[in-house]
Tab-separated table of C-alpha atoms in Angstrom:
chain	number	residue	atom	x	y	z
A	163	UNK	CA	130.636	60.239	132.090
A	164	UNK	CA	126.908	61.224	131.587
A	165	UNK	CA	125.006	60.263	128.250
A	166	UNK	CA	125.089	64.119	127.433
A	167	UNK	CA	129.044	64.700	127.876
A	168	UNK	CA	129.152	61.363	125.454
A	169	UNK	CA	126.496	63.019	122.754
A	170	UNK	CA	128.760	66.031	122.454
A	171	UNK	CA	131.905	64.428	122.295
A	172	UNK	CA	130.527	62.155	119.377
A	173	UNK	CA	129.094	65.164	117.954
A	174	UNK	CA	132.491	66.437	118.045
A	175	UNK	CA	133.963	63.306	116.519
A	176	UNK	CA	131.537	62.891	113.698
A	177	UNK	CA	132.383	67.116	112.543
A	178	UNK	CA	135.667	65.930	112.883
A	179	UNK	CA	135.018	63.017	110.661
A	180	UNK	CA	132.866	64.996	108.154
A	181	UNK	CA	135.656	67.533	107.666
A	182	UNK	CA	138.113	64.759	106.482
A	183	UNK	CA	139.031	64.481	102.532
A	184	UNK	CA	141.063	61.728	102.139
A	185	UNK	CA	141.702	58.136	103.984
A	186	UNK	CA	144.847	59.401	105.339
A	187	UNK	CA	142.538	61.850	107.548
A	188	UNK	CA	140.254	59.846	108.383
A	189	UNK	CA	142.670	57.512	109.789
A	190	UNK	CA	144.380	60.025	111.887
A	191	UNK	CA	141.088	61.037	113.043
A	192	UNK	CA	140.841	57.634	114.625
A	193	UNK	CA	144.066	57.700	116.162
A	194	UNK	CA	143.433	60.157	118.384
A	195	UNK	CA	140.183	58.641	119.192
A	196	UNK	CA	141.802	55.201	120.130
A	197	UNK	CA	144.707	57.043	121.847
A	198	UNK	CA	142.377	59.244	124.428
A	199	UNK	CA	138.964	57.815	124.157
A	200	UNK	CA	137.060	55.568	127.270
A	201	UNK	CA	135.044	52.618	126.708
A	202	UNK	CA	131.819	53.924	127.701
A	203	UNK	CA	133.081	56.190	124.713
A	204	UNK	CA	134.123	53.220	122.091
A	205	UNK	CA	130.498	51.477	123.257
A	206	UNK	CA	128.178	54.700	122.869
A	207	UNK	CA	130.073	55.889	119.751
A	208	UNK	CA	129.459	52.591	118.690
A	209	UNK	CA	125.527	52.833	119.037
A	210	UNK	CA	125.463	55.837	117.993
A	211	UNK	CA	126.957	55.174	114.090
A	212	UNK	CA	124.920	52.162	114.171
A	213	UNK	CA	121.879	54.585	114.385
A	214	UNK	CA	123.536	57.359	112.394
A	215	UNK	CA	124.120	54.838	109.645
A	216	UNK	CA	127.732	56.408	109.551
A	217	UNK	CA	129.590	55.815	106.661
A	218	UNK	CA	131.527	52.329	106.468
A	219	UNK	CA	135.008	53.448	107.593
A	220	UNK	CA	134.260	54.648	110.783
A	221	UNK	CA	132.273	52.123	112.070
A	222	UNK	CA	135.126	49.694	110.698
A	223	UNK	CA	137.274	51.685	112.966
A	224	UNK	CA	135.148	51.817	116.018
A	225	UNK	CA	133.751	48.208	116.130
A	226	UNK	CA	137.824	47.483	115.809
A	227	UNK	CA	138.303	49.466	118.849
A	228	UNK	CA	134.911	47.359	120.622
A	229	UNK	CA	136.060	44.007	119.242
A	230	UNK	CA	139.503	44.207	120.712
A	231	UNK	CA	138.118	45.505	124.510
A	232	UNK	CA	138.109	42.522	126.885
A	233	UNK	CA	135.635	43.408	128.645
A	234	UNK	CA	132.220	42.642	126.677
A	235	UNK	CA	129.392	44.367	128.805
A	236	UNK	CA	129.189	48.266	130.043
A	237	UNK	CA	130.686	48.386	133.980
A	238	UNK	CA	128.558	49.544	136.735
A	239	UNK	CA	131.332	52.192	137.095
A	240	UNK	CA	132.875	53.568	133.624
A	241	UNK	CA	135.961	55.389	133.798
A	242	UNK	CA	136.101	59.223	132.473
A	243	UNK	CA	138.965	60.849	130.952
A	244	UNK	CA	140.478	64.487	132.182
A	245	UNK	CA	142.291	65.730	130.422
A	246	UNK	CA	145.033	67.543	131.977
A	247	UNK	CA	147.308	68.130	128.885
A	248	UNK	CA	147.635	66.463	125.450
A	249	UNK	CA	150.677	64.878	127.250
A	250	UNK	CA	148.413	63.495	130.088
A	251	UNK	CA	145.028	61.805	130.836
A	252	UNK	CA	143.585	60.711	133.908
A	253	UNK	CA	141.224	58.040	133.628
A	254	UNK	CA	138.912	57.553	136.443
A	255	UNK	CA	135.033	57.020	138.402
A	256	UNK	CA	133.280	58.507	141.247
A	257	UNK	CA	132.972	55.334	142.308
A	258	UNK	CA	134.746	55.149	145.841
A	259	UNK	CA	137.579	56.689	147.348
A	260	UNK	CA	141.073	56.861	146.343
A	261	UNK	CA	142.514	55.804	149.362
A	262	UNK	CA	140.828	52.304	148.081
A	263	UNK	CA	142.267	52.011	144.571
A	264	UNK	CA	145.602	51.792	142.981
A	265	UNK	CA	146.754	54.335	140.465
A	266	UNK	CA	148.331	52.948	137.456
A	267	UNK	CA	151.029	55.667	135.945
A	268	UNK	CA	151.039	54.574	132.076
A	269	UNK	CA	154.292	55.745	129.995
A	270	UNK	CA	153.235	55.189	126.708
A	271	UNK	CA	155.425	54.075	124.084
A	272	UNK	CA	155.391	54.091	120.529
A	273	UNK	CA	152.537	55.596	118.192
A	274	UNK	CA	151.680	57.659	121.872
A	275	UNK	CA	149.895	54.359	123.068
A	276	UNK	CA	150.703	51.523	125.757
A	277	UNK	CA	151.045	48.625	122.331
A	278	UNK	CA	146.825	49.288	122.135
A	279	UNK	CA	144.431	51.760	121.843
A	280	UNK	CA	144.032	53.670	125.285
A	281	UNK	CA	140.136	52.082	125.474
A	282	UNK	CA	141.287	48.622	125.201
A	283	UNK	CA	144.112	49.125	127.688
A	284	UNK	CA	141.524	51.008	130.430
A	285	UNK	CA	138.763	48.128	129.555
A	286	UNK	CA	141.008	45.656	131.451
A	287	UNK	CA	140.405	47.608	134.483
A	288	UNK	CA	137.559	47.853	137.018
A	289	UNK	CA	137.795	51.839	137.502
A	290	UNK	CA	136.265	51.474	140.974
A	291	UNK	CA	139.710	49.802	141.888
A	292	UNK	CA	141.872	51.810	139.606
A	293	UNK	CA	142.793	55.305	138.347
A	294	UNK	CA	145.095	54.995	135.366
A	295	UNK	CA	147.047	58.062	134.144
A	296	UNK	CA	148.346	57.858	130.571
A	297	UNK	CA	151.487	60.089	129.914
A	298	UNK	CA	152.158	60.821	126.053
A	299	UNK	CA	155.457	62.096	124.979
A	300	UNK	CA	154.608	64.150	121.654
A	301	UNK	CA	158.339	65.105	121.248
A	302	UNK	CA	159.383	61.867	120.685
A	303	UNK	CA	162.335	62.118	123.117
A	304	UNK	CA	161.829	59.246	125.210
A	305	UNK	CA	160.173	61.823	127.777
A	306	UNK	CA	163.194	63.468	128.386
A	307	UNK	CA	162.693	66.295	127.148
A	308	UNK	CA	159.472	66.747	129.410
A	309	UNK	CA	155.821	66.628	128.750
A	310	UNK	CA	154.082	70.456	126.987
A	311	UNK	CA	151.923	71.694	130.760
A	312	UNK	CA	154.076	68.915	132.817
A	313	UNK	CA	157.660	70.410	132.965
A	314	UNK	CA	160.705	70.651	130.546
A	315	UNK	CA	162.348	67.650	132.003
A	316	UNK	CA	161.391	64.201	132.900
A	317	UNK	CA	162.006	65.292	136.788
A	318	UNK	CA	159.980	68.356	136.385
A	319	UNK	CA	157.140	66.751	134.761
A	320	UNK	CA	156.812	63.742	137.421
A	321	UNK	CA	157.161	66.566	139.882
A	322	UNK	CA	153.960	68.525	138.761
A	323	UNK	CA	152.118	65.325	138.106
A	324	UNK	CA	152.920	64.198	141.848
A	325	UNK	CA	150.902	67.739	142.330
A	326	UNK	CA	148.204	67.290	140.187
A	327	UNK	CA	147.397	63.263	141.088
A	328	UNK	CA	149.539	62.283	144.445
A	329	UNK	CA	150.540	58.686	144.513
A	330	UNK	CA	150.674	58.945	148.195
A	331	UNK	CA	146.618	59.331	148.663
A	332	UNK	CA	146.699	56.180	146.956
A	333	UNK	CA	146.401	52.458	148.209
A	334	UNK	CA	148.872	51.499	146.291
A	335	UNK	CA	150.445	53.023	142.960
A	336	UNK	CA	152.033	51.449	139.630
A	337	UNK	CA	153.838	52.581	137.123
A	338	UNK	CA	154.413	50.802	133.740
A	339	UNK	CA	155.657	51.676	130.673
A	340	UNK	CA	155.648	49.924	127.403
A	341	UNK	CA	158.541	50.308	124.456
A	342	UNK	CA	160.053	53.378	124.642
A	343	UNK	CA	158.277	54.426	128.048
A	344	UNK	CA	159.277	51.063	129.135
A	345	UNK	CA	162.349	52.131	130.955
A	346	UNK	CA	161.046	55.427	132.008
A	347	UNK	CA	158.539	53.446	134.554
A	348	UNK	CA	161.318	52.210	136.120
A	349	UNK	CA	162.923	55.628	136.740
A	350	UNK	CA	159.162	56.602	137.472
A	351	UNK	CA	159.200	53.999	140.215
A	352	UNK	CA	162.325	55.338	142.123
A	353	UNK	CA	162.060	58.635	142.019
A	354	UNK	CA	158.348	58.921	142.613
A	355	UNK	CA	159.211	55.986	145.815
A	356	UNK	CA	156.157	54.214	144.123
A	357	UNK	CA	156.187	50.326	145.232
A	358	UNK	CA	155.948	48.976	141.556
A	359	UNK	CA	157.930	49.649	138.063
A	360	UNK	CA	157.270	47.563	135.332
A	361	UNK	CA	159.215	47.935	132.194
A	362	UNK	CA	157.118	46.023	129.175
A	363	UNK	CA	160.153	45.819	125.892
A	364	UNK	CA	161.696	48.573	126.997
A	365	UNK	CA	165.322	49.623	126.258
A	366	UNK	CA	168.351	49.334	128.285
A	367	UNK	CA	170.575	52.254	129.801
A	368	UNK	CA	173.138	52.273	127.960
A	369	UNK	CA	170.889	52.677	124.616
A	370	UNK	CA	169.122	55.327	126.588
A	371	UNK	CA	172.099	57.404	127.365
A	372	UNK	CA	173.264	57.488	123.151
A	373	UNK	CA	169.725	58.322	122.397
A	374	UNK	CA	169.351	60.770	125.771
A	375	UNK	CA	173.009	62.395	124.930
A	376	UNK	CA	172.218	62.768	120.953
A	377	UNK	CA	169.170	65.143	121.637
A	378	UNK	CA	171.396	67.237	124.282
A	379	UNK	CA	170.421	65.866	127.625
A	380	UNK	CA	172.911	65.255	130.139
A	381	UNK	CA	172.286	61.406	131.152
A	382	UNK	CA	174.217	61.971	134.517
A	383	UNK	CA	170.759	62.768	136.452
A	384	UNK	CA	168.995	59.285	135.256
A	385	UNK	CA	172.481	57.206	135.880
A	386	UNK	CA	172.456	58.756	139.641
A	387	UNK	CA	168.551	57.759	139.745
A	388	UNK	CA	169.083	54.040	138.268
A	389	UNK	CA	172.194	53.514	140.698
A	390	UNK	CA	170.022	54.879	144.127
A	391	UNK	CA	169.016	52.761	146.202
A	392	UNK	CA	165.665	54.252	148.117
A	393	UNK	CA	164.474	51.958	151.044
A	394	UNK	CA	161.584	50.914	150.653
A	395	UNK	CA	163.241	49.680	147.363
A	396	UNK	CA	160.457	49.396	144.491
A	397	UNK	CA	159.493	45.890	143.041
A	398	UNK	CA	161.090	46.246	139.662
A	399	UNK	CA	159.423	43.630	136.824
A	400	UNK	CA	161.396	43.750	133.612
A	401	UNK	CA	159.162	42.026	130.994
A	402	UNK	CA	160.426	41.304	127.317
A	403	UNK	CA	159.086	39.223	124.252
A	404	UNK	CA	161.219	35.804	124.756
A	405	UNK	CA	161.769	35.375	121.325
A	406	UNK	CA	162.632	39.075	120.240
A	407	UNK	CA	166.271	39.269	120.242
A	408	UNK	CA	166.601	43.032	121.024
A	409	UNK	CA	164.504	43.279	123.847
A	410	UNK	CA	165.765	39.906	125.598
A	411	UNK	CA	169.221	41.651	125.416
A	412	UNK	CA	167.815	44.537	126.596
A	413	UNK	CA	165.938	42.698	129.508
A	414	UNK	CA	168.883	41.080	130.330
A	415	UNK	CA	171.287	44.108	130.536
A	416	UNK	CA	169.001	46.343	132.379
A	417	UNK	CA	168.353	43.201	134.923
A	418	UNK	CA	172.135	43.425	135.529
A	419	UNK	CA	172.118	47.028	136.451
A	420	UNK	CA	169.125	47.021	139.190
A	421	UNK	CA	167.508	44.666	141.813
A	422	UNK	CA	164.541	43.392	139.684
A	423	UNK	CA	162.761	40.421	138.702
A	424	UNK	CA	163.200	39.138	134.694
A	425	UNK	CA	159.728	37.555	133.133
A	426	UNK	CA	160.201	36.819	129.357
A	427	UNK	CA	157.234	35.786	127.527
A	428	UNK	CA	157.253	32.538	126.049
A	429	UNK	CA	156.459	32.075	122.616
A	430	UNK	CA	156.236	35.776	121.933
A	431	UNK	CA	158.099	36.622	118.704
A	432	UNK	CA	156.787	40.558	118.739
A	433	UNK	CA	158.617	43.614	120.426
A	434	UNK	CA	154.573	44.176	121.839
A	435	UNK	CA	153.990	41.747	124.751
A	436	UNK	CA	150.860	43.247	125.587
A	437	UNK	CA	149.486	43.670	122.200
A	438	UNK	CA	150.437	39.387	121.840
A	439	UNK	CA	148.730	38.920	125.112
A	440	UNK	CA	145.549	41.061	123.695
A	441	UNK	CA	145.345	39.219	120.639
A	442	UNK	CA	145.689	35.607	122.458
A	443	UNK	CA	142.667	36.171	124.882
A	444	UNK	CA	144.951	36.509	127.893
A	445	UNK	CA	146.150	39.718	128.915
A	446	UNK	CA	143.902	41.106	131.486
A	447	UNK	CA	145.352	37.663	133.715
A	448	UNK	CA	148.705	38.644	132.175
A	449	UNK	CA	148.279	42.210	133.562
A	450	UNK	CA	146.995	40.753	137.090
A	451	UNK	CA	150.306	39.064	137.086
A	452	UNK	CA	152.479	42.137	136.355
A	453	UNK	CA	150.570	44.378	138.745
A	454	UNK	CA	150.922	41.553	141.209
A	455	UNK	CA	147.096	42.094	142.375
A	456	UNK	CA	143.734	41.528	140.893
A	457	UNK	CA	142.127	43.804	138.180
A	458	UNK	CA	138.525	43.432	139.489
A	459	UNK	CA	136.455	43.611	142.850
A	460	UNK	CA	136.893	39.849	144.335
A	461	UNK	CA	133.243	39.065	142.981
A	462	UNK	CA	134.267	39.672	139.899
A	463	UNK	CA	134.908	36.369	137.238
A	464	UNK	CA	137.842	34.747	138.447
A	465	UNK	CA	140.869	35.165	136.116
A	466	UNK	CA	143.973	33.558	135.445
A	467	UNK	CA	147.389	33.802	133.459
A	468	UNK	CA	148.799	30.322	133.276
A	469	UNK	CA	151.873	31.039	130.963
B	1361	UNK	CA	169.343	61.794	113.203
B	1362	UNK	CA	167.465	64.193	110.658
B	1363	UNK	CA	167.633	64.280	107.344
B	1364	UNK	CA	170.154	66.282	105.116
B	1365	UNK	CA	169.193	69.287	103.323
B	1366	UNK	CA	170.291	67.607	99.962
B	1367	UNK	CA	167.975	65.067	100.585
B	1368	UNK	CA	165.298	65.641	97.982
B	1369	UNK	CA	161.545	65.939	98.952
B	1370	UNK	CA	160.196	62.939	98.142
B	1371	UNK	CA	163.337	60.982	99.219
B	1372	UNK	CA	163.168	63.411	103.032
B	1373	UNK	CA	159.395	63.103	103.054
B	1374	UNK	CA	160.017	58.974	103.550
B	1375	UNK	CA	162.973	59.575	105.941
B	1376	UNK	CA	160.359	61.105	108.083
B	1377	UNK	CA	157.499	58.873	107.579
B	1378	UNK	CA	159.918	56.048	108.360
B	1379	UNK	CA	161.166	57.411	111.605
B	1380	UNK	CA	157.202	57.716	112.298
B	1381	UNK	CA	155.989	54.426	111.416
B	1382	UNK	CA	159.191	52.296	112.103
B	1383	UNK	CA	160.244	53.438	115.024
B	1384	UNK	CA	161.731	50.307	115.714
B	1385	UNK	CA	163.410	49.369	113.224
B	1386	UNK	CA	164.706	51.958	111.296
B	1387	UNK	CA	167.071	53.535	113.594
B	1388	UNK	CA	170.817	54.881	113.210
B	1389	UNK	CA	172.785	52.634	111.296
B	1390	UNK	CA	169.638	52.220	109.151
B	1391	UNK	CA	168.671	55.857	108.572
B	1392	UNK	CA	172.289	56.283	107.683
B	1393	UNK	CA	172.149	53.519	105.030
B	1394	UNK	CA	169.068	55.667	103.839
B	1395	UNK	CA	170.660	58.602	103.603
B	1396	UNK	CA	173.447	57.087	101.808
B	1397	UNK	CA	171.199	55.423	99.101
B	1398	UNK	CA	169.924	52.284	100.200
B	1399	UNK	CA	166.711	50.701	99.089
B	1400	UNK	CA	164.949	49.026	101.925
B	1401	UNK	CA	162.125	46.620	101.563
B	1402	UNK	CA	158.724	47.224	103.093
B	1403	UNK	CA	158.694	43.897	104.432
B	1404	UNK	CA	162.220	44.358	106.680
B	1405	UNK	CA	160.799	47.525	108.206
B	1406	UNK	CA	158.260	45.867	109.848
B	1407	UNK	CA	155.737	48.051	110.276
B	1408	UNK	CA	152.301	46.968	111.710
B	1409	UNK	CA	149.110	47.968	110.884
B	1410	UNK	CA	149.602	50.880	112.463
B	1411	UNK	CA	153.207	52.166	111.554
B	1412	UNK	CA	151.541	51.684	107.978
B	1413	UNK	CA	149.282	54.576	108.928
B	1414	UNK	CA	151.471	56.754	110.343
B	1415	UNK	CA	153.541	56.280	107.709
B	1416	UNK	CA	150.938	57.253	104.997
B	1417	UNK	CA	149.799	60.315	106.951
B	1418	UNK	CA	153.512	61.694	107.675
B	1419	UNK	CA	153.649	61.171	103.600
B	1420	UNK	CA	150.604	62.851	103.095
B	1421	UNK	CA	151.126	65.924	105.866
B	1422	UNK	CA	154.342	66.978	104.285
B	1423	UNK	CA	153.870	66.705	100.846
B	1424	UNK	CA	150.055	66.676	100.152
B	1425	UNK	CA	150.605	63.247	98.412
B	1426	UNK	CA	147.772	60.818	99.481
B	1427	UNK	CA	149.769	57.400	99.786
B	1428	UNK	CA	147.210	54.825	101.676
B	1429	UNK	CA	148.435	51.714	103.659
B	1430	UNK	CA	147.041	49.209	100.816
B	1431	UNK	CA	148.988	50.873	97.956
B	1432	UNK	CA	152.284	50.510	100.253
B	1433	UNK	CA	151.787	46.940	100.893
B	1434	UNK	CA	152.068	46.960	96.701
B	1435	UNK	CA	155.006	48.913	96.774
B	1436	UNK	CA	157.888	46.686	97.782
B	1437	UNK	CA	161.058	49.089	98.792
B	1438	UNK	CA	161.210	52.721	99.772
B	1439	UNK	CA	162.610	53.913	96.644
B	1440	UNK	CA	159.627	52.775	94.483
B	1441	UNK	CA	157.470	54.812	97.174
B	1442	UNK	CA	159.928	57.728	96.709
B	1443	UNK	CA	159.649	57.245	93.400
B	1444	UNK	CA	155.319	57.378	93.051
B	1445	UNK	CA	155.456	60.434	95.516
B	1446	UNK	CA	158.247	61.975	93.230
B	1447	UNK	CA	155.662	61.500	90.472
B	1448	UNK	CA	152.711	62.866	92.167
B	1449	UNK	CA	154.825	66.641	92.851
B	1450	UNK	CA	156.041	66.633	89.085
């Protein structure tokens, strides 16, 4: 992302800003920011107020969003966001070719985010080894009722994101999902024949089908998907906040239903594993350890995720 | 589950904001006990830093009442907030 596309896009934030008349607005303002900016973004915007002398909230707000990325210095490589839909982002560099990087499918959950702000989620990434789509779901429908651009469905809207980014040109491809997109990775995983599914506090079926069935959706389709059996099968990871007795139940029930591998978090008392993880110092190793592969280029600082 | 029409405003405006800012938490058998009458504490809903935002802003988006996330933390249960939005549309 050049210096120039960054200037207007601050531009656009700060007459965004300007126009707000109450702390409610400028809150929501910076929302959205933290649920579709970069971190070359959060860093220049950063700069930027700092010169601007901005007013006191917003540079609250975006030294929040700078204190909270793992990553402290700019990367040789910064990722840039396209924006496909509202309902889907694909974060990702020039730098090198796809057939060399993974592609991370993110299903956010709650509050339209994967537990952080998008910036802090990309920062634990080295984009010249990953492109991450995020996947929104503004309806509030646990996806199922498709993404606005994407499809009506869940099935049609992985369909026309398979044609838009193709897992398959891919060295390897990921989905994950956190809360309420938790499970959805999983379904993600099976239909889209992706090698990886991990489900971060997500729900189980069952749960899935009242909620699925309540808005009008038939939950036959996902029950035939959960119960398949592709070969190659995916490596499912169902990961849950050990000491958050809805989700370990959850864990444990889905875990029951489909070949996978359990991994509770110790000590973890929140329904947000990654958000814990964030806030202890650890969770670009803990990420490593879900994706099963490193986050940065082998010269890179060592990293690792002892609990 | 959505609110009932006899619901009134203020009481429907913090059905919605709760369904936005506690999305875990208050779910069926809780929105029912809402709908019914109860008074829920802040505290039990547990809404983070963030689900205290979206909660003001829902507030504030359908009802023009500006509730922000420090006077919530003084406002112990959802009928006291029902109550100070019902006061700001008199």
């Amino acid at each position: 992302m050049s210096v120039d596309s960054i200037g207007r896009a601050y531009r656009v934030y700060r007459r965004r800003v300007a126009r707000c008349r109450t702390e409610n607005q400028v809150n929501r303002v910076h929302i959205v920011l933290g649920n579709y900016a970069t971190p070359a973004e959060i860093r220049h915007f950063n700069t930027l107020l700092a010169r601007d002398n901005a007013d006191q909230s917003s540079r609250g707000w975006l030294a929040g969003f700078r204190g909270m990325m793992p990553h402290k210095a700019p990367r040789a490589e910064e990722f840039e966001r396209k924006g496909f839909f509202p309902s889907m982002s694909l974060y990702s560099s020039n730098a090198g070719p796809r057939s060399d990087k993974t592609l991370l499918i993110g299903f956010a959950g709650n509050f339209h985010r994967l537990s952080m702000p998008a910036p802090v989620f990309l920062d634990c990434f080295d984009p010249a080894l990953y492109d991450v789509i995020i996947l929104r779901d503004f309806s509030r429908g646990y996806f199922v009722r498709g993404m606005p651009g994407l499809g009506g469905s869940f099935f049609e809207a992985m369909t026309r994101m398979r044609q838009l980014v193709d897992p398959r040109v891919y060295r390897n491809a990921i989905a994950l999902g956190t809360s309420s997109g938790g499970l959805l990775a999983i379904f993600a995983a099976l239909l889209l024949g992706l090698p990886r599914g991990v489900c971060v506090g997500g729900m189980d079926f069952p749960q899935f089908t009242e909620i699925v069935t309540r808005l009008g959706v038939a939950p036959g389709p996902y029950a035939d998907l959960l119960a398949s059996r592709p070969n190659p099968y995916p490596e499912l990871l169902i990961v849950y906040s050990g000491h958050y007795a809805v989700d370990v139940k959850a864990a444990e029930g889905l875990h029951g239903r489909i070949p996978s591998r359990l991994l509770g978090v110790k000590h973890c008392e929140e329904h947000g594993v990654l958000g814990w993880k964030l806030a202890q110092g650890r969770l670009p190793p803990f990420l490593s350890k879900l994706l099963g592969q490193s986050l940065e280029r082998s010269d890179a600082p060592a990293m690792t995720e002892t609990r | 589950m959505s609110a009932p029409q006899e619901l009134s405003r203020a009481r429907r405006a913090v059905f919605d904001a709760l369904k936005i800012g506690a999305p875990n938490v208050f779910l069926d058998d809780m929105r029912a006990r809402f709908i019914a009458g109860e008074d829920f504490s802040i505290a039990d809903l547990e809404m983070d830093s963030l689900g205290l935002m979206e909660f003001c802003i829902s507030v504030e988006l359908s009802t023009g009442v500006s509730l922000v996330p420090a006077q919530l933390a003084e406002l112990a249960t959802t009928d006291v907030v029902e109550a100070r939005i019902r006061e700001q549309l008199a």
